Every structure is written in C-alpha cells, then in structure tokens.
Amino acid sequence: MTGLSPSRPATAVLLAAGLGTRMKSSRPKAMQPIAGQPMLAHLLANAAEVFDRLVVVVGPDMEDVAQLAAPFPVVVQTERLGTAHAALQAEDWFGEGDVAVLYADNPLISAQTMARLLEERRQPDVGLALLAMRPANPGRYGRVMTEDGAVTRIVEWADATPEERTIDLCNAGVLCADAGHFRRWLHAVGNDNAKGEFYLTDVVDLAVAENAHVRAVEAAEEELRGVNSRAELAQAEAALQQRLRAKALDGGATLVAPETVFLSTDTVLAPDVVVEPHVIFGPGVTVHEGASIRAFSHLEGCDVLPGAIIGPYARLRPGTVVGPDARVGNFVELKNATLGDGTKVNHLSYVGDADVGAQTNIGAGTIVCNYDGTFKYHTDIGSNVFIGSDSVLVSPLTIGDNALVAAGSTITSDVPADALAFGRARQQNRDGYGKRFKDARRAKKENS
C-alpha cells in the first residue's frame, strides 16, 4: 500500500453503545465516572487533540451519552450485533484519509498514544495499525502473533494453544486504517461464531489475507486496559489518579501525602499550592498560587485565590470564590459564596448564596439562612463587618460596611453601615429557679 501524507485527514470512531451489564448499573458504561468525568469524556478530550473528525456510536435510548458527545456527530446502533457492526454504523462519517476505531471503555488512552498509532498507520508500508500491550497478567486477552515485526493474526485465548498462551503481547482492540480499506474490510466481516456477532478483530485477518502490512503499536497496560466491571473501574480510577498527581507535582504543587489526595481531570493547582492529606477535588476547582488546602477538605466548582487557607474539614461547593488571604476553617461550608480579601470564616459556619466583603470576620456557628423551602435568597455582607458567634442571618439581607452583629442574634432586617445590630431576646434571671426546677425533675424521675 502507498505512503500517506501526514496532512491526510483522520477520523476517530468512538464506540459507546455498551450497556455495562457487568457493572450492574442502569447507567450506560460510557457514562461511568473516572476522576470526576464520564469515561467517554476522557476519550473525547484526548481524541480531539489528534483527529480531525470524531463520531460517536451509541445504543438506542442513550440520550445522555449523545448529549455528552455534542457537538460531535452521533449515530445509533439500533441492534447490538458486535463491534464491527457498530463501527460500520459510522461509515457515512469516515470521509477520506484514515479512520481509527476506539472504545469508550478504554478511556485512558492518551493523545500521545493515539498520535503514535496514526503515525504508524501512515508509514509507507503499513496498511493497518493496532494497539497492543504487555499486561502483568495477560490472562484471557487475545494474543497478537507477529513475524519479522508484522502482525500475522490475533488468537483469542479460548482458541490459543498452550504455546500461544505464553505470548505476552496482547490485543487492545483499537485499529487504524485507510478509510476506503476499512469500509471494505468491515463489510466483509462475517458472524460465523458462537454469538453470531460481527467482531472488529476479524479485520486483522482480512487485512493479512490481502497482504496488507499490519503493525502493532505498544503502549502501557494502564492506558489500554478495558473497563467492564466495578473492579476494573476502580483500577482505572487508581491509574488516572496516579497520572493526575504526578502532573500536579510536576507543576509545582506540594501534595503532602499524594496517595490520599483525589483529583478531577480539570483540577488546576498552581505552583506553591500546598495540599494536605485526605483532600478531595471534585470537578471545576482552581487553586491559585500560594494557597493551602488543609486536611480532610472537599472542594467542588470553586476558585481559591492566592494565599487563601482552606480547612481542615472544610467544604467548598459550586459557585464559591475565596479571595486572596481569606481563611475558611474547620467545619465550614460555603455554597455559591464570595469572600473578599482577608475575610475569615474560621469555624462551624454555613454561608450560602452570599457576597462577603474584605476583612470581614464571621464568628463561630454563624448560619446564613438562604432557603425558605421553595426559593433561594441572597445576602450581601460588606467589608470590615464583624458577625458575632451563633448568629442567624435570614436572607434576603444586606449588612453594610463596618457593621457589627452581636453574638447570638437572629437578623431579619438590613443592617446599615457602621451600625450595631442586636437580634436576641433580653436576658432574664430568676433567682433560685434553676435549683427548684432540677430538684422537681429528679423527684419525678425517682417516683416514676
């Protein structure tokens, strides 16, 4: 077969019609999450770096998978008749150039490995390229037979001889070929097998039969292993977490105990960020230079600006922005809240749907009541405000700059700037009543 120009267009077909029966889940396999994102999202992101066109093959009634795939085109495999049949559903999108078939349940294939596959396919004498690995435990993987560097066939484990089973080069199932040849081979695949399905691996035999040179591109097991069960999902999570931690460390962040920190794919940790043990980053978190995240904190959908300190045992929910040098202490929860420069919410407080100015102090046990059971309401707290401990701020509410709210207050009306607000009942002392009350309760208990 003739050589190919590196400028040839390339199409990736992503097979995502699997039900994930072994997952024992009502959620499609492609939607199972790893590092805060569905498996398909990882594959889409990496494939988009390499291929000119992407098309996703889904099963019937998989609207959530189709929505995730947008804006890439989606085709439906109405009958699940095997992987070759699934790939053939995308035939109209092959175009000219090269076509690779990938799997949503192989979510960790890096863009670099995809590029190597495409580069190998574009060698002058290569008609078909595939991905292969040498797993620590080859188990029941299909074995890749080679001769003089060329792939001669793939032998499924069940059909392999004892000698063939000793071969450790295993098939990962990903293929790449010229679009025209791929079309022809897919149409030629038969279903004369126990399940009556059309298998993509049969394309290798068809290519070899035409004297097309087939080459294997090797990659690490952690990239190529399939995810078909909960146990394999956990293994993929562990592998990706190792990759994400290494990236964070290389970027200049300090992870005190890396193995205890869990990151999302889009987590951004700037240089000189310090992350203590047992911290979880959900999707959408950016932590800026010099900030510290203390132990046992959980962050999601938030922005932590330079010099801020979060935790320990803090929870930042989506929409939260913590300003420079602000402090969010133990057992504090923030939701859709903005804290200004140097503001402190140090312990045992909830602040939701609120904007808080600079250099404000919110005392222990303060609660912003932002929800009436039907609607959410907003609270504005100015700069240099002092909120006394155990205060309840009932939204909607505005507290002006330099105001002071007395400890134990329930505030239901706006507080002007520079004002002192009391929102509590006047204390009354009844001499001797405490002792009489306790004596009466003890007597009742003894006589009951």
XYZ file of C-alpha atoms in Angstrom:
448
model
C 0.000 0.000 0.000
C 1.220 3.504 -0.796
C 2.631 6.030 1.651
C 0.374 8.617 3.208
C 0.837 12.333 3.760
C 0.848 13.468 7.398
C -1.670 16.115 6.318
C -4.289 13.497 5.476
C -7.496 13.960 7.439
C -8.176 11.434 10.168
C -11.448 10.310 11.732
C -11.945 8.636 15.088
C -14.995 6.431 15.605
C -15.775 6.054 19.307
C -17.877 3.019 20.189
C -20.099 3.875 23.167
C -23.136 1.621 22.803
C -22.230 -0.772 25.626
C -24.773 -1.291 28.383
C -22.254 -2.161 31.070
C -24.107 -5.278 32.219
C -21.169 -6.392 34.357
C -21.288 -3.016 36.115
C -24.757 -3.931 37.380
C -25.830 -0.361 36.709
C -28.702 1.355 34.921
C -26.165 3.926 33.714
C -24.526 3.199 30.314
C -20.933 2.028 30.550
C -19.638 5.129 28.748
C -21.159 7.313 31.495
C -19.423 5.629 34.422
C -17.242 8.293 36.079
C -13.474 8.372 36.476
C -11.781 11.360 38.138
C -14.996 13.367 38.096
C -15.906 12.820 34.432
C -17.641 10.056 32.443
C -15.317 7.594 30.709
C -16.430 8.841 27.298
C -15.484 12.432 28.205
C -11.857 11.384 28.766
C -11.681 9.630 25.414
C -13.349 12.521 23.578
C -10.913 15.053 25.024
C -7.825 13.053 24.076
C -9.090 12.042 20.637
C -9.984 15.656 19.803
C -6.294 16.560 20.177
C -5.285 14.108 17.441
C -8.127 13.511 14.987
C -9.773 15.950 12.582
C -13.233 14.380 12.937
C -14.917 12.458 15.741
C -18.129 10.433 15.535
C -19.716 8.566 18.444
C -21.727 5.351 18.106
C -24.384 4.933 20.804
C -27.142 2.460 21.516
C -30.891 3.092 21.482
C -32.286 5.361 24.205
C -28.855 6.700 25.180
C -29.763 10.383 25.120
C -27.366 11.179 27.976
C -24.441 9.691 26.040
C -25.457 11.581 22.896
C -25.703 14.801 24.882
C -22.224 14.261 26.311
C -20.852 13.653 22.809
C -22.121 17.007 21.477
C -21.107 18.816 19.348
C -19.601 15.736 17.688
C -21.975 13.738 15.441
C -23.714 10.698 16.903
C -25.055 7.601 15.158
C -27.235 4.919 16.725
C -26.539 1.191 16.581
C -30.150 0.041 16.787
C -29.141 -3.628 17.120
C -26.080 -4.654 19.112
C -24.546 -7.094 16.647
C -20.878 -6.701 17.563
C -18.043 -4.213 17.376
C -17.538 -4.399 13.590
C -21.260 -3.796 13.112
C -21.058 -0.832 15.483
C -18.131 0.701 13.591
C -19.969 0.239 10.302
C -22.842 2.430 11.552
C -20.435 5.392 11.293
C -19.445 4.593 7.696
C -21.039 7.767 6.315
C -18.702 9.820 8.516
C -15.456 8.102 7.518
C -14.708 10.576 4.747
C -11.290 10.336 3.115
C -7.996 9.724 4.855
C -7.585 7.465 7.861
C -10.066 6.000 10.327
C -9.388 4.716 13.849
C -11.900 2.823 15.968
C -11.713 3.446 19.715
C -13.785 2.231 22.654
C -15.461 4.270 25.383
C -14.488 1.557 27.858
C -10.793 2.219 27.062
C -10.940 5.756 28.474
C -7.297 6.288 29.431
C -5.622 6.094 26.021
C -3.506 9.240 25.879
C -3.392 11.657 22.964
C 0.283 10.759 22.571
C -0.530 7.070 22.084
C -3.294 7.897 19.597
C -0.831 10.048 17.663
C 1.694 7.170 17.626
C -0.998 4.847 16.258
C -1.839 7.297 13.482
C 1.838 7.898 12.718
C 2.474 4.146 12.428
C -0.502 3.749 10.110
C 0.951 6.465 7.873
C 4.228 4.662 7.356
C 4.687 3.845 3.645
C 4.282 0.080 4.008
C 1.619 -0.119 6.733
C -1.965 -0.918 5.782
C -3.385 -1.472 9.270
C -2.099 -0.435 12.701
C -3.379 -1.664 16.040
C -2.672 -1.023 19.701
C -1.180 -3.762 21.853
C 0.146 -4.124 25.395
C 2.110 -6.469 27.610
C -0.020 -6.684 30.797
C 1.416 -8.015 34.019
C -1.207 -10.736 33.880
C -2.115 -11.479 30.232
C -4.979 -13.681 31.422
C -7.684 -14.148 28.815
C -6.641 -11.335 26.461
C -6.310 -12.186 22.778
C -2.682 -12.765 21.804
C -1.003 -10.839 18.982
C 1.020 -13.125 16.728
C 3.932 -11.458 14.923
C 6.599 -12.436 12.423
C 9.518 -10.180 11.458
C 7.795 -7.256 13.190
C 4.488 -7.670 11.353
C 1.243 -8.878 12.881
C 0.137 -12.152 11.298
C -3.041 -12.776 13.295
C -4.811 -12.361 16.608
C -5.620 -15.517 18.523
C -8.370 -15.386 21.102
C -7.405 -17.004 24.402
C -10.037 -19.719 24.065
C -8.605 -20.752 20.691
C -4.914 -20.426 21.611
C -2.577 -23.370 22.067
C -0.614 -23.666 25.331
C 2.439 -22.332 23.481
C 0.495 -19.347 22.093
C -0.815 -18.523 25.546
C 2.767 -17.956 26.709
C 2.994 -14.932 24.381
C 2.593 -11.741 26.411
C 1.774 -9.295 23.570
C -1.980 -8.747 23.890
C -4.595 -7.107 21.709
C -6.212 -3.868 22.923
C -8.819 -3.867 20.130
C -8.044 -0.417 18.680
C -7.488 -0.358 14.906
C -6.485 2.317 12.382
C -6.564 2.032 8.580
C -7.222 3.915 5.370
C -10.914 4.814 5.183
C -11.521 3.018 1.917
C -9.861 -0.210 3.019
C -11.601 -0.037 6.395
C -15.004 0.187 4.706
C -14.286 -2.840 2.572
C -12.975 -4.937 5.443
C -15.890 -4.052 7.716
C -18.394 -5.093 5.069
C -16.509 -8.378 4.638
C -16.577 -9.320 8.334
C -18.809 -12.335 8.968
C -20.661 -13.564 12.009
C -19.908 -17.268 11.885
C -19.187 -17.589 15.594
C -20.860 -18.769 18.776
C -22.563 -15.413 19.428
C -23.445 -14.655 15.825
C -21.796 -11.235 16.113
C -19.542 -9.216 13.798
C -16.184 -8.733 15.532
C -13.812 -5.889 14.745
C -10.777 -8.101 15.367
C -11.666 -10.088 12.223
C -10.489 -7.057 10.231
C -6.911 -8.104 11.051
C -7.344 -11.460 9.284
C -8.922 -9.738 6.283
C -6.059 -7.265 6.025
C -3.422 -10.004 6.285
C -5.262 -12.003 3.614
C -4.855 -9.029 1.256
C -1.132 -8.879 2.079
C -1.608 -5.581 3.870
C 1.234 -4.967 6.292
C -0.215 -4.948 9.845
C 1.831 -3.402 12.653
C 1.313 -3.270 16.419
C 1.963 -0.125 18.444
C 2.691 -0.977 22.063
C 1.510 1.156 24.982
C 1.308 0.759 28.739
C -1.303 -1.523 30.262
C -2.676 1.305 32.388
C -3.643 3.134 29.175
C -5.112 0.244 27.257
C -6.879 -1.963 29.757
C -10.622 -2.190 29.312
C -13.145 -1.174 31.954
C -16.021 -3.653 32.107
C -16.643 -4.139 35.830
C -16.664 -2.162 39.054
C -13.300 -3.655 39.972
C -11.793 -2.549 36.656
C -13.377 0.879 37.089
C -11.597 1.200 40.437
C -8.312 0.142 38.821
C -8.747 2.764 36.100
C -9.502 5.394 38.741
C -6.317 4.489 40.606
C -4.246 4.635 37.411
C -5.645 8.021 36.403
C -5.195 9.431 39.905
C -1.514 8.497 39.774
C -1.230 10.327 36.462
C -3.027 13.427 37.784
C -0.962 13.537 40.981
C 2.273 13.305 39.024
C 1.110 16.177 36.804
C 0.268 18.318 39.846
C 3.643 17.650 41.454
C 5.473 18.374 38.205
C 3.543 21.653 38.010
C 4.933 22.855 41.320
C 2.192 21.945 43.790
C 3.004 20.198 47.068
C 0.937 17.128 47.905
C 1.966 16.161 51.427
C 0.596 12.625 51.062
C -0.132 12.226 47.321
C -1.754 8.811 47.629
C -4.521 10.296 49.822
C -5.406 13.228 47.526
C -8.068 12.673 44.847
C -8.206 14.996 41.862
C -10.573 15.590 38.976
C -9.322 15.727 35.420
C -9.826 19.500 35.297
C -8.355 20.311 38.729
C -5.878 23.203 38.466
C -3.249 23.527 41.196
C -0.881 26.461 40.701
C 2.783 26.448 41.795
C 3.371 26.652 45.552
C -0.090 25.369 46.411
C 0.061 23.055 49.433
C -2.450 20.216 49.721
C -2.505 18.291 52.977
C -3.641 14.650 53.314
C -7.138 13.347 52.548
C -8.383 16.181 50.325
C -10.915 15.560 47.534
C -11.203 17.837 44.499
C -14.466 17.500 42.590
C -14.884 18.921 39.078
C -14.228 22.588 38.368
C -11.673 23.585 41.019
C -8.859 26.097 40.544
C -6.428 26.792 43.381
C -4.129 29.746 42.850
C -0.505 30.259 43.790
C 0.402 30.020 47.460
C -2.981 28.827 48.706
C -3.190 25.982 51.225
C -5.805 23.253 51.387
C -5.687 21.579 54.763
C -6.561 18.000 55.588
C -9.972 16.354 55.072
C -11.437 19.164 52.948
C -13.760 18.708 49.969
C -13.822 21.225 47.098
C -16.033 21.338 44.009
C -16.744 24.027 41.416
C -14.818 26.732 43.237
C -11.953 29.210 42.885
C -9.402 29.647 45.690
C -7.308 32.772 45.197
C -3.652 33.319 46.181
C -2.712 32.939 49.819
C -6.080 31.646 50.991
C -6.213 28.856 53.564
C -8.983 26.264 53.418
C -9.733 23.777 56.176
C -9.130 21.440 57.793
C -12.528 19.772 57.386
C -13.935 22.491 55.117
C -16.405 22.057 52.276
C -16.490 24.418 49.291
C -19.458 23.869 46.994
C -20.038 25.111 43.420
C -20.025 28.833 42.769
C -17.698 29.696 45.640
C -14.809 32.143 45.283
C -12.433 32.531 48.215
C -10.489 35.794 47.983
C -6.771 36.371 48.493
C -5.513 35.598 52.014
C -9.017 34.664 53.179
C -9.485 31.950 55.811
C -12.058 29.156 55.730
C -11.690 26.972 58.800
C -12.830 23.675 60.224
C -16.399 22.504 59.649
C -17.253 25.498 57.448
C -19.435 25.055 54.372
C -19.624 27.650 51.590
C -22.046 27.454 48.660
C -22.209 29.995 45.841
C -20.465 32.454 48.120
C -17.755 35.031 47.516
C -15.323 36.002 50.267
C -13.299 39.196 49.939
C -9.617 39.749 50.649
C -8.570 38.614 54.101
C -12.067 37.664 55.234
C -12.324 34.950 57.889
C -14.936 32.249 58.380
C -12.943 30.160 60.769
C -15.257 27.523 62.221
C -18.639 25.847 62.366
C -20.468 28.100 59.905
C -22.590 27.898 56.766
C -22.520 30.727 54.224
C -24.672 30.189 51.132
C -25.704 32.497 48.272
C -23.777 35.412 49.733
C -21.198 38.031 48.854
C -18.896 38.990 51.724
C -16.563 41.972 51.511
C -12.925 42.307 52.509
C -11.533 41.938 56.035
C -14.835 40.740 57.467
C -14.969 38.255 60.360
C -17.797 35.746 60.585
C -17.901 34.174 64.035
C -18.286 30.541 65.019
C -21.678 28.945 64.452
C -23.000 31.606 62.067
C -25.669 30.412 59.665
C -26.879 32.202 56.552
C -30.480 31.056 56.062
C -30.706 31.290 52.282
C -33.602 28.866 51.611
C -37.240 29.012 52.665
C -38.109 25.565 51.367
C -39.089 26.875 47.937
C -36.812 29.766 46.929
C -33.158 30.718 47.444
C -32.294 34.255 48.569
C -29.128 36.339 48.516
C -27.199 38.036 51.319
C -24.717 40.900 50.962
C -22.253 41.455 53.790
C -19.941 44.447 53.476
C -16.286 44.976 54.305
C -14.844 45.173 57.816
C -18.016 43.651 59.255
C -17.967 41.628 62.478
C -20.608 38.904 62.803
C -20.747 37.589 66.366
C -20.787 33.894 67.125
C -24.002 31.864 66.846
C -25.720 34.446 64.656
C -28.501 33.590 62.220
C -28.751 35.792 59.121
C -32.117 35.356 57.405
C -31.927 36.148 53.680
C -32.563 38.313 51.733
C -30.372 40.647 53.720
C -27.814 43.431 53.404
C -25.301 44.236 56.125
C -23.356 47.431 55.475
C -19.645 48.111 55.799
C -18.179 48.314 59.323
C -21.377 46.980 60.915
C -21.335 44.731 63.978
C -23.827 41.977 64.722
C -23.974 40.927 68.365
C -23.375 37.277 69.219
C -26.457 35.093 69.345
C -28.535 37.414 67.161
C -31.157 36.479 64.607
C -31.052 39.178 61.938
C -34.079 39.516 59.654
C -33.725 43.152 58.527
C -30.971 45.073 56.799
C -28.192 46.476 58.983
C -26.880 49.920 57.922
C -23.180 50.633 57.622
C -21.430 51.329 60.947
C -24.471 50.101 62.932
C -24.592 47.666 65.856
C -27.394 45.086 65.483
C -28.964 43.077 68.307
C -31.436 40.391 67.351
C -31.945 38.406 70.541
C -34.391 38.288 73.432
C -33.476 40.246 76.561
C -31.964 38.003 79.236
C -33.937 37.431 82.443
C -32.562 35.795 85.620
C -34.970 34.125 88.096
C -33.256 33.618 91.425
C -33.379 30.038 92.754
C -35.494 28.795 89.867
C -32.747 26.646 88.343
C -32.261 24.607 91.546
C -36.032 24.186 92.137
C -36.530 23.025 88.551
C -33.772 20.402 88.776
C -34.974 19.154 92.150
C -38.506 18.745 90.794
C -37.277 16.761 87.779
C -35.186 14.435 89.949
C -38.113 13.787 92.268
C -40.377 12.962 89.330
C -37.812 10.533 87.993
C -37.404 8.790 91.342
C -41.171 8.389 91.746
C -41.826 7.161 88.229
